[in-house]
């Protein structure tokens, strides 16, 4: 089984962290590959960043399809390009926000999301509503640490304090981490805060692995059928869909 974990930003150090986190939960015999696009933003912290990250993400999905990858993880908490990626892929594509929220809903009555910047909180709420998780999501808290500063040793304490404050304020039973760059902090944060802390990278890895093990793929009908054949021009010329690709 081959699972490709796509970090939609272009920061290789974050891709390595994400890959390592996914490998920790993968079953023996599951090949987990972390990749990032060669074009796009260094981090995703706005709607603008997210929109411009999607072409590179889709290029990685297309490459994975040509190489026989079985399933994909979109390792950004905004789940950018998820619907388009599902059109393009034959196997399952799971976003880390989607997986983390669903896992958290199994562990208690409500959870809190702790994310990076406050400006991204609206996106987390949008996704909670989309995934039917709004009734489980007590609140979204920001620690106001930019994505590329999460590796700073001081960030761990700030994130732990934000998680602790969220549990106290919301009465939550679990914490969902709102950034793939926090994926390596789960055990530390769980010990510090005293409630389960869910990393979407691990949750999505296990979800994809389970779906592939069950031999489940997308139906290929309706909205998530392969994209229609179409010519693209300019910078997106390479993204056009040939007739034979659309039938695959």
Coordinates of N, CA and C in Angstrom, one line a residue:
X1 N 0.8 -1.2 0.0 CA 0.0 0.0 0.0 C 0.9 1.2 0.0
X2 N 0.6 2.2 -0.9 CA 1.3 3.5 -0.9 C 0.4 4.6 -0.6
X3 N 0.8 5.3 0.5 CA 0.0 6.5 0.9 C 0.9 7.7 0.7
X4 N 0.4 8.7 0.0 CA 1.2 9.9 -0.2 C 0.6 11.1 0.6
X5 N 1.4 11.6 1.5 CA 1.1 12.7 2.4 C 1.6 14.0 1.7
X6 N 0.6 14.8 1.3 CA 1.0 16.0 0.6 C 0.9 17.2 1.5
X7 N 2.0 17.8 1.7 CA 2.1 19.1 2.4 C 1.9 20.2 1.3
X8 N 0.8 20.9 1.3 CA 0.5 21.8 0.2 C 1.4 23.1 0.2
X9 N 2.2 23.3 1.2 CA 3.1 24.4 1.1 C 4.5 23.9 0.6
X10 N 5.4 24.8 0.4 CA 6.7 24.4 -0.2 C 7.8 24.2 0.7
X11 N 7.5 24.2 2.0 CA 8.6 24.2 3.0 C 9.0 22.7 3.3
X12 N 10.1 22.3 2.9 CA 10.6 20.9 3.0 C 10.7 20.4 4.4
X13 N 11.2 21.3 5.3 CA 11.4 20.9 6.7 C 10.0 20.5 7.3
X14 N 9.0 21.2 7.0 CA 7.7 20.8 7.5 C 7.2 19.5 6.9
X15 N 7.5 19.3 5.6 CA 7.1 18.1 4.9 C 7.8 16.9 5.6
X16 N 9.0 17.0 6.0 CA 9.8 15.9 6.7 C 9.1 15.6 8.1
X17 N 8.7 16.7 8.8 CA 8.0 16.5 10.1 C 6.7 15.8 9.9
X18 N 5.9 16.2 8.9 CA 4.6 15.6 8.6 C 4.8 14.1 8.2
X19 N 5.8 13.8 7.4 CA 6.0 12.4 6.9 C 6.4 11.6 8.1
X20 N 7.2 12.1 9.0 CA 7.6 11.3 10.2 C 6.4 11.0 11.1
X21 N 5.5 12.0 11.2 CA 4.3 11.8 12.1 C 3.4 10.7 11.5
X22 N 3.3 10.8 10.2 CA 2.4 9.8 9.5 C 3.0 8.4 9.6
X23 N 4.3 8.3 9.5 CA 5.0 6.9 9.6 C 4.8 6.3 10.9
X24 N 4.7 7.1 12.0 CA 4.6 6.6 13.3 C 3.4 5.7 13.5
X25 N 2.3 6.0 12.7 CA 1.1 5.2 12.9 C 0.8 4.3 11.8
X26 N 1.6 4.3 10.7 CA 1.3 3.5 9.6 C 1.6 2.0 9.9
X27 N 0.9 1.1 9.4 CA 1.0 -0.3 9.6 C 2.3 -0.8 8.9
X28 N 2.9 -1.9 9.4 CA 4.0 -2.6 8.6 C 3.5 -2.9 7.2
X29 N 4.4 -2.6 6.2 CA 4.0 -2.8 4.8 C 3.4 -1.7 4.2
X30 N 3.0 -0.6 4.9 CA 2.4 0.6 4.3 C 3.6 1.5 4.0
X31 N 3.7 1.9 2.8 CA 4.7 2.9 2.4 C 4.1 4.3 2.4
X32 N 4.7 5.1 3.3 CA 4.2 6.5 3.5 C 5.3 7.4 2.9
X33 N 4.8 8.3 2.0 CA 5.7 9.2 1.3 C 5.2 10.6 1.5
X34 N 6.1 11.5 2.1 CA 5.8 12.9 2.3 C 6.3 13.7 1.1
X35 N 5.5 14.5 0.5 CA 5.9 15.4 -0.6 C 5.3 16.7 -0.5
X36 N 5.9 17.7 -1.2 CA 5.3 19.0 -1.2 C 5.5 19.6 -2.7
X37 N 4.6 20.5 -3.1 CA 4.7 21.0 -4.5 C 6.0 21.8 -4.7
X38 N 6.4 22.0 -5.9 CA 7.5 22.8 -6.3 C 7.1 24.2 -6.5
X39 N 5.8 24.5 -6.5 CA 5.4 25.9 -6.6 C 4.3 26.2 -5.6
X40 N 4.2 27.4 -5.2 CA 3.2 27.8 -4.2 C 3.8 28.5 -3.0
X41 N 3.0 28.8 -2.0 CA 3.4 29.6 -0.9 C 4.3 28.7 0.1
X42 N 5.1 29.4 0.8 CA 6.0 28.7 1.8 C 5.2 28.3 3.0
X43 N 4.0 29.0 3.3 CA 3.1 28.5 4.3 C 1.7 29.0 3.9
X44 N 0.7 28.4 4.5 CA -0.7 28.7 4.2 C -1.4 29.3 5.4
X45 N -1.6 30.7 5.3 CA -2.2 31.4 6.4 C -3.2 32.4 6.0
X46 N -3.8 32.2 4.8 CA -4.8 33.1 4.3 C -5.6 32.4 3.2
X47 N -6.7 33.0 2.8 CA -7.4 32.4 1.6 C -6.6 32.6 0.4
X48 N -5.8 33.6 0.3 CA -5.0 33.8 -0.9 C -3.9 32.7 -1.0
X49 N -3.2 32.5 0.1 CA -2.2 31.4 0.2 C -2.9 30.1 -0.2
X50 N -4.1 29.8 0.3 CA -4.7 28.5 0.1 C -5.1 28.4 -1.4
X51 N -5.6 29.4 -2.0 CA -6.0 29.3 -3.4 C -4.8 29.0 -4.3
X52 N -3.6 29.7 -4.0 CA -2.4 29.5 -4.8 C -1.7 28.3 -4.5
X53 N -2.0 27.6 -3.4 CA -1.4 26.3 -3.1 C -2.1 25.1 -3.8
X54 N -3.3 25.4 -4.3 CA -4.1 24.2 -4.9 C -3.5 23.7 -6.2
X55 N -3.0 24.6 -7.1 CA -2.4 24.0 -8.4 C -1.3 23.0 -8.1
X56 N -0.4 23.4 -7.2 CA 0.8 22.6 -6.9 C 0.3 21.3 -6.2
X57 N -0.7 21.4 -5.3 CA -1.3 20.2 -4.7 C -1.8 19.2 -5.7
X58 N -2.6 19.8 -6.7 CA -3.2 18.9 -7.7 C -2.2 18.3 -8.6
X59 N -1.1 19.0 -8.9 CA 0.0 18.4 -9.7 C 0.6 17.2 -8.9
X60 N 0.7 17.3 -7.6 CA 1.2 16.1 -6.9 C 0.2 14.9 -6.9
X61 N -1.1 15.2 -6.9 CA -2.1 14.2 -7.0 C -2.0 13.5 -8.4
X62 N -1.9 14.3 -9.4 CA -1.7 13.8 -10.8 C -0.5 12.9 -10.9
X63 N 0.6 13.4 -10.3 CA 1.8 12.6 -10.3 C 1.6 11.2 -9.6
X64 N 0.9 11.3 -8.4 CA 0.7 10.1 -7.7 C -0.2 9.1 -8.5
X65 N -1.2 9.6 -9.2 CA -2.0 8.7 -10.0 C -1.2 8.0 -11.1
X66 N -0.2 8.7 -11.7 CA 0.6 8.1 -12.7 C 1.5 7.1 -12.1
X67 N 1.8 7.2 -10.8 CA 2.8 6.3 -10.1 C 2.1 5.2 -9.4
X68 N 0.8 5.2 -9.4 CA 0.1 4.1 -8.7 C -0.1 4.2 -7.2
X69 N -0.2 5.4 -6.7 CA -0.4 5.7 -5.3 C -1.9 5.3 -4.9
X70 N -2.0 4.7 -3.8 CA -3.3 4.1 -3.4 C -4.2 5.1 -2.7
X71 N -3.7 6.1 -2.0 CA -4.5 7.1 -1.3 C -3.6 8.3 -0.9
X72 N -4.3 9.4 -0.5 CA -3.6 10.6 -0.3 C -4.2 11.3 1.0
X73 N -3.3 12.1 1.6 CA -3.6 13.0 2.7 C -3.3 14.4 2.3
X74 N -4.2 15.3 2.5 CA -3.9 16.7 2.4 C -3.5 17.3 3.7
X75 N -2.3 17.5 3.9 CA -1.7 17.9 5.2 C -1.7 19.4 5.5
X76 N -2.8 20.0 5.4 CA -3.0 21.4 5.8 C -4.4 21.5 6.4
X77 N -4.5 22.2 7.5 CA -5.8 22.2 8.3 C -6.9 22.8 7.5
X78 N -6.6 23.6 6.5 CA -7.7 24.2 5.7 C -8.3 23.2 4.7
X79 N -7.7 22.0 4.6 CA -8.1 21.0 3.7 C -8.2 21.6 2.3
X80 N -7.2 22.4 1.8 CA -7.3 23.1 0.5 C -7.4 22.1 -0.7
X81 N -8.3 22.4 -1.6 CA -8.3 21.6 -2.8 C -8.9 20.2 -2.7
X82 N -9.6 20.0 -1.6 CA -10.0 18.6 -1.3 C -11.0 18.1 -2.3
X83 N -12.0 18.8 -2.7 CA -12.9 18.4 -3.7 C -12.3 18.1 -5.0
X84 N -11.4 19.1 -5.5 CA -10.7 18.9 -6.7 C -9.8 17.7 -6.7
X85 N -9.2 17.4 -5.6 CA -8.3 16.3 -5.5 C -9.1 15.0 -5.6
X86 N -10.3 15.0 -5.0 CA -11.1 13.8 -5.0 C -11.6 13.5 -6.5
X87 N -11.8 14.6 -7.2 CA -12.2 14.3 -8.6 C -11.0 13.7 -9.4
X88 N -9.8 14.1 -9.1 CA -8.6 13.6 -9.8 C -8.1 12.2 -9.4
X89 N -8.3 11.9 -8.2 CA -7.7 10.6 -7.6 C -8.8 9.5 -7.8
X90 N -8.3 8.3 -7.9 CA -9.1 7.1 -7.9 C -9.3 6.6 -6.5
X91 N -8.3 6.6 -5.7 CA -8.3 6.2 -4.3 C -8.8 7.3 -3.4
X92 N -8.9 7.0 -2.1 CA -9.4 8.0 -1.1 C -8.4 9.2 -0.9
X93 N -9.0 10.3 -0.7 CA -8.2 11.6 -0.4 C -8.9 12.1 0.9
X94 N -8.1 12.3 1.9 CA -8.6 12.7 3.2 C -7.8 14.0 3.7
X95 N -8.6 15.0 4.1 CA -8.0 16.2 4.7 C -7.8 16.0 6.2
X96 N -6.8 16.7 6.7 CA -6.4 16.4 8.1 C -7.5 17.1 9.1
X97 N -8.1 18.2 8.7 CA -9.1 18.8 9.5 C -10.3 17.8 9.6
X98 N -10.7 17.3 8.4 CA -11.8 16.3 8.4 C -11.6 15.1 9.3
X99 N -10.4 14.5 9.2 CA -10.1 13.3 10.0 C -10.0 13.7 11.5
X100 N -9.3 14.8 11.8 CA -9.1 15.1 13.2 C -10.4 15.4 13.9
X101 N -11.3 16.1 13.3 CA -12.6 16.4 13.9 C -13.4 15.2 14.1
X102 N -13.4 14.3 13.1 CA -14.2 13.0 13.3 C -13.6 12.2 14.4
X103 N -12.3 12.1 14.5 CA -11.7 11.3 15.6 C -12.0 11.9 16.9
X104 N -11.9 13.3 17.0 CA -12.2 13.9 18.3 C -13.7 13.7 18.7
X105 N -14.6 13.6 17.8 CA -16.0 13.4 18.1 C -16.3 12.1 18.7
X106 N -15.3 11.1 18.6 CA -15.5 9.8 19.2 C -15.0 9.8 20.6
X107 N -14.3 10.8 21.1 CA -13.7 10.8 22.4 C -14.3 11.6 23.5
X108 N -15.4 12.3 23.2 CA -16.1 13.1 24.2 C -17.2 13.8 23.5
X109 N -17.9 14.6 24.3 CA -19.1 15.4 23.8 C -18.7 16.6 22.9
X110 N -17.5 17.2 23.3 CA -17.1 18.4 22.5 C -15.6 18.5 22.5
X111 N -15.1 19.2 21.5 CA -13.6 19.4 21.4 C -13.4 20.9 21.0
X112 N -12.2 21.4 21.3 CA -11.7 22.7 20.9 C -10.6 22.6 19.9
X113 N -10.6 23.5 19.0 CA -9.5 23.5 18.0 C -8.5 24.6 18.4
X114 N -7.2 24.2 18.4 CA -6.2 25.2 18.7 C -5.3 25.3 17.5
X115 N -5.4 26.5 16.9 CA -4.7 26.8 15.6 C -3.6 27.8 15.7
X116 N -3.1 28.2 14.6 CA -2.0 29.1 14.6 C -2.4 30.6 14.7
X117 N -2.9 31.2 13.7 CA -3.2 32.6 13.7 C -4.8 32.8 13.7
X118 N -5.2 33.8 14.4 CA -6.6 34.1 14.6 C -7.3 34.3 13.3
X119 N -6.6 34.8 12.3 CA -7.3 35.0 11.0 C -7.7 33.7 10.3
X120 N -7.2 32.6 10.7 CA -7.7 31.3 10.1 C -8.8 30.6 10.9
X121 N -9.3 31.2 12.0 CA -10.3 30.6 12.7 C -11.6 30.4 12.0
X122 N -12.0 31.4 11.1 CA -13.2 31.3 10.3 C -13.2 30.1 9.4
X123 N -12.0 29.8 8.9 CA -11.9 28.6 8.0 C -12.2 27.3 8.8
X124 N -11.7 27.2 10.0 CA -11.9 26.1 10.9 C -13.4 25.9 11.1
X125 N -14.1 27.0 11.4 CA -15.5 27.0 11.7 C -16.3 26.5 10.4
X126 N -15.8 27.0 9.2 CA -16.5 26.6 8.0 C -16.4 25.1 7.8
X127 N -15.2 24.5 8.1 CA -15.0 23.1 7.9 C -15.8 22.3 8.9
X128 N -15.9 22.8 10.2 CA -16.7 22.1 11.2 C -18.1 22.0 10.7
X129 N -18.6 23.1 10.1 CA -20.0 23.0 9.6 C -20.1 22.1 8.4
X130 N -19.2 22.1 7.5 CA -19.2 21.3 6.3 C -19.2 19.8 6.7
X131 N -18.4 19.4 7.7 CA -18.2 18.0 8.1 C -19.3 17.6 9.1
X132 N -20.2 18.4 9.4 CA -21.2 18.0 10.4 C -20.7 18.0 11.8
X133 N -19.6 18.7 12.1 CA -19.0 18.7 13.4 C -19.2 19.9 14.2
X134 N -20.1 20.8 13.7 CA -20.3 22.1 14.4 C -20.9 21.8 15.8
X135 N -21.7 20.8 16.0 CA -22.3 20.6 17.3 C -21.2 20.0 18.3
X136 N -20.1 19.4 17.8 CA -19.1 18.9 18.6 C -18.0 20.0 18.9
X137 N -17.9 21.0 18.0 CA -16.8 22.0 18.1 C -17.2 23.1 19.1
X138 N -16.6 23.1 20.2 CA -16.9 24.1 21.2 C -16.4 25.5 20.9
X139 N -15.2 25.6 20.3 CA -14.6 26.9 20.0 C -13.3 26.6 19.2
X140 N -12.8 27.7 18.6 CA -11.6 27.7 17.9 C -10.7 28.8 18.6
X141 N -9.5 28.4 19.0 CA -8.6 29.3 19.7 C -7.3 29.4 18.9
X142 N -6.7 30.6 18.9 CA -5.4 30.8 18.1 C -4.3 31.1 19.1
X143 N -3.1 30.5 18.9 CA -2.0 30.8 19.7 C -1.1 32.0 19.1
X144 N -1.5 32.5 17.9 CA -0.9 33.6 17.3 C 0.6 33.3 17.0
X145 N 0.9 32.1 16.6 CA 2.2 31.8 16.1 C 2.2 31.5 14.6
X146 N 2.9 32.2 13.8 CA 2.9 31.9 12.4 C 3.4 30.5 12.1
X147 N 3.0 29.9 11.1 CA 3.3 28.5 10.8 C 4.8 28.2 10.7
X148 N 5.5 29.1 10.1 CA 7.0 28.9 10.0 C 7.8 29.1 11.3
X149 N 7.1 29.6 12.3 CA 7.7 29.7 13.6 C 7.4 28.6 14.6
X150 N 6.6 27.6 14.2 CA 6.2 26.5 15.1 C 7.4 25.7 15.5
X151 N 8.5 25.7 14.8 CA 9.7 25.0 15.2 C 10.5 25.6 16.3
X152 N 10.2 26.9 16.6 CA 10.9 27.6 17.7 C 10.6 26.9 19.0
X153 N 11.6 26.5 19.8 CA 11.4 25.8 21.0 C 10.4 26.5 22.0
X154 N 10.3 27.8 21.9 CA 9.4 28.5 22.8 C 7.9 28.3 22.4
X155 N 7.7 27.9 21.1 CA 6.3 27.7 20.7 C 5.6 26.6 21.4
X156 N 6.3 25.6 21.9 CA 5.7 24.4 22.6 C 4.9 24.9 23.8
X157 N 5.5 25.8 24.6 CA 4.8 26.3 25.8 C 3.6 27.1 25.4
X158 N 3.8 28.0 24.4 CA 2.7 28.8 24.0 C 1.5 28.0 23.6
X159 N 1.7 27.0 22.8 CA 0.7 26.1 22.3 C 0.0 25.3 23.5
X160 N 0.9 24.8 24.4 CA 0.4 24.1 25.6 C -0.5 25.0 26.4
X161 N -0.1 26.3 26.6 CA -0.9 27.2 27.4 C -2.3 27.5 26.6
X162 N -2.2 27.6 25.3 CA -3.5 27.8 24.5 C -4.4 26.6 24.7
X163 N -3.8 25.4 24.6 CA -4.7 24.2 24.8 C -5.3 24.1 26.2
X164 N -4.5 24.4 27.2 CA -4.9 24.4 28.6 C -6.1 25.4 28.8
X165 N -5.9 26.6 28.2 CA -6.9 27.7 28.3 C -8.2 27.3 27.6
X166 N -8.0 26.6 26.5 CA -9.2 26.2 25.7 C -10.0 25.2 26.5
X167 N -9.4 24.2 27.1 CA -10.1 23.2 27.9 C -10.8 23.9 29.1
X168 N -10.1 24.8 29.7 CA -10.7 25.5 30.9 C -11.9 26.4 30.5
X169 N -11.7 27.1 29.4 CA -12.8 28.0 28.9 C -14.0 27.3 28.3
X170 N -13.7 26.2 27.6 CA -14.8 25.5 26.8 C -15.3 24.3 27.5
X171 N -14.6 23.7 28.5 CA -15.0 22.5 29.1 C -14.9 21.3 28.1
X172 N -14.0 21.4 27.2 CA -13.8 20.4 26.2 C -13.2 19.1 26.7
X173 N -13.5 18.0 26.0 CA -13.0 16.7 26.3 C -11.8 16.4 25.5
X174 N -11.5 17.1 24.4 CA -10.4 16.9 23.6 C -9.9 18.1 22.9
X175 N -8.7 18.1 22.4 CA -8.2 19.2 21.6 C -7.8 18.7 20.2
X176 N -8.2 19.5 19.2 CA -7.8 19.2 17.8 C -6.8 20.3 17.4
X177 N -5.6 19.8 17.0 CA -4.5 20.7 16.6 C -4.8 21.2 15.2
X178 N -4.8 22.6 15.0 CA -5.2 23.2 13.8 C -4.1 23.5 12.8
X179 N -3.1 22.7 12.8 CA -2.0 22.9 11.8 C -1.2 21.6 11.7
X180 N -0.8 21.2 10.5 CA 0.0 20.0 10.3 C 1.4 20.2 10.9
X181 N 1.8 21.5 11.1 CA 3.1 21.7 11.7 C 3.2 21.5 13.1
X182 N 2.0 21.2 13.8 CA 2.0 20.8 15.2 C 2.0 19.3 15.4
X183 N 2.1 18.5 14.3 CA 1.8 17.1 14.3 C 2.7 16.3 15.3
X184 N 3.9 16.8 15.6 CA 4.8 16.1 16.5 C 4.6 16.4 18.0
X185 N 3.5 17.2 18.3 CA 3.4 17.7 19.7 C 2.3 17.0 20.5
X186 N 1.6 16.0 19.9 CA 0.5 15.4 20.5 C 0.8 14.8 21.9
X187 N 1.8 14.0 22.0 CA 2.1 13.3 23.2 C 2.4 14.3 24.3
X188 N 3.3 15.3 24.0 CA 3.7 16.3 24.9 C 2.4 17.1 25.4
X189 N 1.6 17.5 24.4 CA 0.4 18.3 24.8 C -0.6 17.5 25.6
X190 N -0.8 16.2 25.3 CA -1.7 15.4 26.0 C -1.3 15.3 27.5
X191 N 0.0 15.1 27.7 CA 0.6 15.0 29.1 C 0.4 16.4 29.8
X192 N 0.6 17.5 29.1 CA 0.6 18.8 29.7 C -0.9 19.2 30.0
X193 N -1.8 18.9 29.2 CA -3.2 19.4 29.3 C -4.1 18.4 30.0
X194 N -3.9 17.1 29.8 CA -4.7 16.1 30.5 C -5.9 15.7 29.8
X195 N -6.0 16.0 28.5 CA -7.1 15.5 27.6 C -6.5 15.0 26.3
X196 N -7.2 14.1 25.6 CA -6.7 13.7 24.3 C -6.4 14.8 23.4
X197 N -5.3 14.8 22.7 CA -4.9 15.8 21.7 C -4.8 15.1 20.4
X198 N -5.5 15.5 19.4 CA -5.6 14.8 18.1 C -4.9 15.6 17.0
X199 N -3.9 14.9 16.4 CA -3.2 15.4 15.2 C -3.9 14.8 14.0
X200 N -4.3 15.7 13.1 CA -4.9 15.3 11.9 C -4.1 14.5 10.9
X201 N -2.8 14.6 11.0 CA -1.9 13.9 10.1 C -2.0 12.4 10.4
X202 N -1.9 12.1 11.7 CA -2.0 10.7 12.1 C -3.4 10.1 11.9
X203 N -4.4 10.9 12.2 CA -5.8 10.5 12.0 C -6.1 10.3 10.5
X204 N -5.6 11.1 9.6 CA -5.9 10.9 8.2 C -5.1 9.7 7.7
X205 N -3.9 9.5 8.2 CA -3.1 8.4 7.7 C -3.9 7.1 8.0
X206 N -4.4 7.0 9.2 CA -5.1 5.8 9.6 C -6.4 5.6 8.8
X207 N -7.1 6.7 8.5 CA -8.3 6.7 7.8 C -8.1 6.2 6.4
X208 N -7.1 6.8 5.7 CA -6.7 6.3 4.3 C -6.3 4.8 4.4
X209 N -5.5 4.5 5.3 CA -5.0 3.1 5.4 C -6.2 2.1 5.6
X210 N -7.2 2.5 6.4 CA -8.3 1.6 6.6 C -9.2 1.5 5.3
X211 N -9.4 2.6 4.6 CA -10.2 2.6 3.4 C -9.6 1.7 2.3
X212 N -8.2 1.9 2.2 CA -7.5 1.1 1.2 C -7.5 -0.4 1.6
X213 N -7.3 -0.7 2.9 CA -7.4 -2.1 3.3 C -8.7 -2.7 3.0
X214 N -9.8 -1.9 3.1 CA -11.1 -2.4 2.9 C -11.5 -2.4 1.4
X215 N -10.5 -2.1 0.5 CA -10.6 -2.0 -0.9 C -11.7 -1.0 -1.3
X216 N -11.8 0.1 -0.6 CA -12.8 1.1 -0.9 C -12.2 2.2 -1.7
X217 N -12.8 2.6 -2.8 CA -12.4 3.8 -3.6 C -13.6 4.7 -3.8
X218 N -13.3 5.8 -4.3 CA -14.5 6.7 -4.6 C -15.3 6.1 -5.7
X219 N -16.6 6.4 -5.7 CA -17.5 5.8 -6.7 C -17.3 6.2 -8.1
X220 N -16.7 7.4 -8.3 CA -16.5 7.9 -9.6 C -17.7 8.4 -10.4
X221 N -18.8 8.6 -9.6 CA -20.0 9.1 -10.3 C -20.3 10.5 -9.8
X222 N -21.1 11.2 -10.6 CA -21.6 12.5 -10.1 C -20.5 13.5 -9.9
X223 N -20.6 14.2 -8.8 CA -19.7 15.4 -8.5 C -18.2 15.0 -8.5
X224 N -17.9 13.8 -8.0 CA -16.5 13.4 -7.9 C -16.0 12.5 -9.0
X225 N -16.8 12.5 -10.1 CA -16.2 11.8 -11.3 C -15.0 12.6 -11.8
X226 N -14.2 11.9 -12.7 CA -13.0 12.6 -13.2 C -13.4 13.9 -13.9
X227 N -12.5 14.9 -13.8 CA -12.8 16.2 -14.5 C -13.1 16.0 -15.9
X228 N -13.9 16.8 -16.5 CA -14.2 16.8 -17.9 C -13.0 17.2 -18.7
X229 N -12.8 16.6 -19.9 CA -11.6 17.0 -20.8 C -11.7 18.4 -21.1
X230 N -10.6 19.1 -21.0 CA -10.7 20.6 -21.3 C -9.3 21.1 -21.5
X231 N -9.2 22.1 -22.3 CA -7.9 22.7 -22.6 C -7.7 23.9 -21.6
X232 N -6.5 24.0 -21.0 CA -6.2 25.2 -20.2 C -5.1 26.0 -20.9
X233 N -5.0 27.2 -20.6 CA -4.0 28.1 -21.3 C -3.2 28.8 -20.3
X234 N -2.1 29.5 -20.8 CA -1.3 30.3 -19.9 C -0.5 29.5 -18.9
X235 N -0.4 30.0 -17.7 CA 0.4 29.3 -16.7 C -0.2 27.9 -16.3
X236 N -1.5 27.7 -16.6 CA -2.1 26.5 -16.2 C -2.3 25.5 -17.4
X237 N -1.5 25.8 -18.5 CA -1.6 24.9 -19.7 C -1.4 23.4 -19.4
X238 N -0.5 23.1 -18.5 CA -0.2 21.7 -18.2 C -1.2 21.0 -17.4
X239 N -2.3 21.8 -16.9 CA -3.3 21.2 -16.1 C -4.5 20.7 -16.9
X240 N -4.5 20.9 -18.2 CA -5.6 20.4 -19.1 C -5.8 18.9 -19.0
X241 N -7.0 18.5 -19.2 CA -7.3 17.1 -19.1 C -7.6 16.5 -20.5
X242 N -6.8 15.4 -20.8 CA -7.0 14.8 -22.0 C -8.2 13.8 -21.9
X243 N -8.8 13.5 -23.1 CA -9.9 12.6 -23.1 C -9.6 11.2 -22.5
X244 N -8.5 10.7 -22.7 CA -8.1 9.4 -22.1 C -8.0 9.4 -20.6
X245 N -7.5 10.6 -20.1 CA -7.4 10.8 -18.7 C -8.7 10.8 -18.0
X246 N -9.7 11.5 -18.6 CA -11.0 11.6 -18.1 C -11.7 10.3 -18.0
X247 N -11.4 9.4 -18.9 CA -12.0 8.0 -18.9 C -11.4 7.1 -17.9
X248 N -10.2 7.4 -17.4 CA -9.4 6.5 -16.5 C -10.2 6.4 -15.2

